[in-house]
Amino acid sequence: MDAGSSTTISNSRSDNIDEQDEDESGLWMAEAIYTSDSDDTNIEFGQVLPDALEQDPTGASKMPTDTQLSNPTALEVSVSTCGQFIFAPDISIARVALKDLETILRPRRVSGIGHKPFPFHDDDVLRNRLDMMQAFLQLYRDTTNNLGWKAASLVAARTWNRGEAAARLLRKWTRSFIEDRDTLPFNLYGTWNTSLLHSGDLAQDIFAHLQTIGKYVRAQDVVDFVCTSEIQEQYSLMKTISLCTAQQWMNLMHYRWTKEPSGQYSDGHEREDVVAYRQEKYIPAIVELQQKLRCWNDGLEELQGGSPAGGRNVVIWYHDESIFYAHDRRTVRWVHETEKAVPHSKGEGASLMVADFVSADYGWLHSPDGKDSARVLFKIGKGRDGYFTNEEIMKQTRTALAILEKYFPDDDHVFIFDNATTHQKRPDNALSARNMPKYPSKRSNFMATCNEVGTDGRLIYRADGKPAKKSIPMAGARLHDGTPQDLYFPLTDENFPGKFKGMVNILIERGYHHADKLRAQCDPGFKCTPGARSCCCRRILFNEPDFANVESNLGSLCRSHGVHLLFLPKFHCELNPIEQCWGYAKRVYRESPKSSKESDLEHNVIKALESVPLDSIRRLVNPSVSADHLYLLNIHRFATRALRFSDAYSHGLNGKQAAWAAKQYRGHRVLPNTIMQELTKNKI
Ligand SMILES: [Zn+2]
């Protein structure tokens, strides 16, 4: 198809696009707010560029090289929220996307003769948007005009009598579609038939089911779920739904199929206990560290100003795990209802989990020559490497500690971990009042349980596939003066040799002589009056210092090496800059050739991780800056952003306000003292 025919298509549609509900302040904005965290500023040759692009006083970075001139689109770069640079999509990639888009707009019949109707025929808004994207891609791939990414979007938008805002959205939709064919610009307020989704509790059932799957949910998971006999029966269905219906439902259920979720507003972010932990534990700890962190001028050079008091800098190492999928560049085919839905058996393909540490000071945690690294690549699943357990985290942390001691002895180090149960695990025999009986028993004995481990150090499994358990005595109790307290009677005891003493005896030994007059625990289910501390035996034990302060395995490991350990507040991924390093690496990963073999997957993942940021961008941005510096530049930005969020919370801002402030003061580590007035002024 040439440019002429695309104009024809555009013109033929120009009469049905001026519908009232689609003006730029209405519907378009609704979606813009929906994904307000992304910032699709386009940079083109000749413009003054922010931050790093302006660094070079010679202006060399603004001058295109010959190769860039011969390929004008290579000069177009976007800056996203986190200060990452994204190239305009490659023309060859855009061509393939255009073909796929045309297949969606005009699906071929199985016979190969003629076309079937557009699968979302009742969604005119979507249809219109897809037509615009088609026109845009046709203009972009047309090499006779060489319009380039941004110009092509403007021309396409103009054909629909729309301006720059529409062009920006058009670029965003198209980019998302190029990255992931699952992502169609659905009209969030459309009129398609949703009666099934809203019948009974189906939407809630689906939501609950998707939550059990975790972070990486797919529309196919909805299809599979609706397919189960349980749901079929409950909602009197004869067949399952199609993949595209599932897509619509996911959109209606407020799932976004865009880039990495920002996660900031997930339920629980402002939950009372989470906020309490954030404000009382995490933020004060960060504020205290703040003085000792290195500062960077423009993210490249360390600011002069001497070392902090005590002469040692603090380096914060953020830890996280992330999963890369072999088939990440999904090419999901849109299946029409009349077609037999073929379950997507391959799914996301093989997966590889990466666990690593990153700091603004040194990047990924490895020795300066790169030979010793704390990075762990892990193949999750049965028959592969198993599951990433607390023991794996401990092993990785030991490696990290050894590297820090050997190569970075002049800094003080802090580890920040995600608040996951695997990270928080306490020793198997750790004190816990949870199930303790009130009195000793002659017949049974109260013990802690732990997984049974074979001589090879691996878990032993029972016939039913579950890990085998064994009982061990609970340990670690201490009286108020610090002397150890044995929770079991001696073997020589007349009545209860070797048996568990029971809560009453334990409390009496601690000076609570009235313990036998108290209940074992308040009913129902240990729900004591809020604030009560001595209402029942279990509550008193819960508040005893040795019970309340059981250290995690990670905590005692780090402490024994003089390294400070912090856990992030739950749901606060904006406080962990490593999230953006993953995001960056995943965008790079998607550009690499398909990982069909596991070895390819591993190779591609490592390559993507090492290329934060892309080295072609490196040359484009500033040829005089060394690769190492640019690599750190982005991590500095990510880390600065996380600290800016910390600062926002220390000012008492809530999640929404913090996100607004973080955006307003991009590039700053701390917010001005007038931030509260500004929030009021802007009604945030
Ligand atoms: Zn109680």
Short mmCIF file of N, CA and C in Angstrom, two decimals, residues 28-84:
data_model
loop_
_atom_site.label_atom_id
_atom_site.label_comp_id
_atom_site.label_asym_id
_atom_site.label_seq_id
_atom_site.Cartn_x
_atom_site.Cartn_y
_atom_site.Cartn_z
N TRP A 28 -9.99 11.49 25.53
CA TRP A 28 -8.53 11.34 25.39
C TRP A 28 -7.85 11.54 26.73
N MET A 29 -8.31 12.60 27.42
CA MET A 29 -7.70 12.93 28.69
C MET A 29 -7.92 11.83 29.72
N ALA A 30 -9.11 11.26 29.66
CA ALA A 30 -9.41 10.22 30.63
C ALA A 30 -8.32 9.16 30.58
N GLU A 31 -7.87 8.85 29.40
CA GLU A 31 -6.84 7.83 29.29
C GLU A 31 -5.48 8.39 29.63
N ALA A 32 -5.31 9.67 29.32
CA ALA A 32 -4.01 10.25 29.62
C ALA A 32 -3.78 10.27 31.13
N ILE A 33 -4.84 10.54 31.86
CA ILE A 33 -4.71 10.53 33.31
C ILE A 33 -4.46 9.12 33.80
N TYR A 34 -5.13 8.21 33.14
CA TYR A 34 -5.05 6.81 33.53
C TYR A 34 -3.61 6.31 33.54
N THR A 35 -2.84 6.82 32.60
CA THR A 35 -1.45 6.38 32.53
C THR A 35 -0.54 7.58 32.72
N SER A 36 -0.92 8.42 33.68
CA SER A 36 -0.25 9.70 33.80
C SER A 36 1.22 9.59 34.15
N ASP A 37 1.66 8.39 34.54
CA ASP A 37 3.04 8.27 34.95
C ASP A 37 4.01 8.29 33.77
N SER A 38 3.48 8.07 32.58
CA SER A 38 4.41 8.04 31.45
C SER A 38 4.46 9.40 30.78
N ASP A 39 5.57 9.68 30.24
CA ASP A 39 5.81 11.01 29.72
C ASP A 39 6.52 10.84 28.39
N ASP A 40 5.77 11.01 27.36
CA ASP A 40 6.26 10.63 26.04
C ASP A 40 6.82 11.83 25.29
N THR A 41 7.61 12.61 25.97
CA THR A 41 8.20 13.76 25.30
C THR A 41 9.09 13.28 24.17
N ASN A 42 8.87 13.79 23.01
CA ASN A 42 9.73 13.38 21.91
C ASN A 42 10.84 14.39 21.71
N ILE A 43 12.00 13.89 21.44
CA ILE A 43 13.11 14.76 21.18
C ILE A 43 13.50 14.58 19.74
N GLU A 44 13.67 15.66 19.06
CA GLU A 44 14.12 15.52 17.69
C GLU A 44 15.36 16.35 17.47
N PHE A 45 16.01 16.04 16.41
CA PHE A 45 17.23 16.72 16.08
C PHE A 45 17.02 18.23 16.06
N GLY A 46 17.95 18.95 16.66
CA GLY A 46 17.87 20.41 16.63
C GLY A 46 17.24 21.00 17.87
N GLN A 47 16.47 20.19 18.57
CA GLN A 47 15.87 20.71 19.80
C GLN A 47 16.91 20.72 20.90
N VAL A 48 16.69 21.57 21.88
CA VAL A 48 17.57 21.53 23.04
C VAL A 48 17.11 20.39 23.92
N LEU A 49 18.03 19.57 24.28
CA LEU A 49 17.66 18.38 25.01
C LEU A 49 17.90 18.56 26.50
N PRO A 50 17.06 17.91 27.32
CA PRO A 50 17.24 18.06 28.76
C PRO A 50 18.44 17.25 29.26
N ASP A 51 18.80 17.52 30.47
CA ASP A 51 19.79 16.73 31.20
C ASP A 51 21.03 16.41 30.39
N ALA A 52 21.30 15.14 30.31
CA ALA A 52 22.59 14.70 29.78
C ALA A 52 22.86 15.19 28.37
N LEU A 53 21.82 15.33 27.57
CA LEU A 53 22.05 15.71 26.19
C LEU A 53 22.61 17.12 26.09
N GLU A 54 22.39 17.90 27.10
CA GLU A 54 22.90 19.25 27.07
C GLU A 54 24.33 19.36 27.60
N GLN A 55 24.80 18.27 28.15
CA GLN A 55 26.07 18.35 28.86
C GLN A 55 27.24 18.81 28.00
N ASP A 56 27.30 18.32 26.80
CA ASP A 56 28.49 18.57 26.01
C ASP A 56 28.53 20.01 25.52
N PRO A 57 29.46 20.79 26.01
CA PRO A 57 29.50 22.21 25.65
C PRO A 57 29.83 22.41 24.18
N THR A 58 30.48 21.45 23.54
CA THR A 58 30.81 21.60 22.12
C THR A 58 29.57 21.48 21.26
N GLY A 59 28.49 20.99 21.87
CA GLY A 59 27.27 20.81 21.09
C GLY A 59 27.34 19.58 20.21
N ALA A 60 28.40 18.80 20.41
CA ALA A 60 28.58 17.63 19.54
C ALA A 60 27.40 16.69 19.60
N SER A 61 26.79 16.63 20.78
CA SER A 61 25.70 15.67 20.90
C SER A 61 24.50 16.08 20.07
N LYS A 62 24.44 17.36 19.72
CA LYS A 62 23.29 17.80 18.94
C LYS A 62 23.54 17.70 17.44
N MET A 63 24.78 17.35 17.10
CA MET A 63 25.10 17.24 15.68
C MET A 63 24.99 15.79 15.25
N PRO A 64 24.21 15.53 14.22
CA PRO A 64 24.10 14.15 13.78
C PRO A 64 25.35 13.69 13.03
N THR A 65 25.65 12.44 13.15
CA THR A 65 26.74 11.88 12.36
C THR A 65 26.19 11.53 10.99
N ASP A 66 27.09 11.13 10.08
CA ASP A 66 26.63 10.79 8.73
C ASP A 66 25.64 9.64 8.73
N THR A 67 25.96 8.63 9.54
CA THR A 67 25.05 7.48 9.55
C THR A 67 23.69 7.88 10.07
N GLN A 68 23.69 8.79 11.05
CA GLN A 68 22.40 9.22 11.58
C GLN A 68 21.62 10.02 10.56
N LEU A 69 22.36 10.80 9.77
CA LEU A 69 21.67 11.59 8.75
C LEU A 69 21.04 10.71 7.70
N SER A 70 21.73 9.61 7.38
CA SER A 70 21.17 8.73 6.35
C SER A 70 19.96 7.98 6.89
N ASN A 71 19.80 7.98 8.16
CA ASN A 71 18.65 7.30 8.76
C ASN A 71 18.01 8.25 9.76
N PRO A 72 17.22 9.19 9.26
CA PRO A 72 16.74 10.26 10.13
C PRO A 72 15.97 9.76 11.35
N THR A 73 15.30 8.66 11.25
CA THR A 73 14.49 8.23 12.39
C THR A 73 15.36 7.82 13.56
N ALA A 74 16.62 7.47 13.27
CA ALA A 74 17.50 7.05 14.37
C ALA A 74 17.77 8.20 15.32
N LEU A 75 17.46 9.41 14.89
CA LEU A 75 17.71 10.56 15.75
C LEU A 75 16.58 10.81 16.72
N GLU A 76 15.48 10.16 16.48
CA GLU A 76 14.33 10.43 17.33
C GLU A 76 14.39 9.56 18.55
N VAL A 77 14.34 10.22 19.65
CA VAL A 77 14.48 9.51 20.90
C VAL A 77 13.41 10.03 21.85
N SER A 78 12.84 9.15 22.60
CA SER A 78 11.89 9.61 23.60
C SER A 78 12.52 9.53 24.97
N VAL A 79 12.05 10.39 25.85
CA VAL A 79 12.47 10.30 27.23
C VAL A 79 11.26 9.86 28.02
N SER A 80 11.38 8.79 28.72
CA SER A 80 10.25 8.37 29.54
C SER A 80 10.45 8.89 30.95
N THR A 81 9.47 8.61 31.81
CA THR A 81 9.48 9.12 33.18
C THR A 81 10.80 9.01 33.89
N CYS A 82 11.38 7.85 33.76
CA CYS A 82 12.54 7.58 34.58
C CYS A 82 13.78 8.11 33.90
N GLY A 83 13.62 8.95 32.90
CA GLY A 83 14.77 9.49 32.25
C GLY A 83 15.44 8.47 31.34
N GLN A 84 14.68 7.51 30.85
CA GLN A 84 15.28 6.54 29.95
C GLN A 84 15.03 6.99 28.52
#
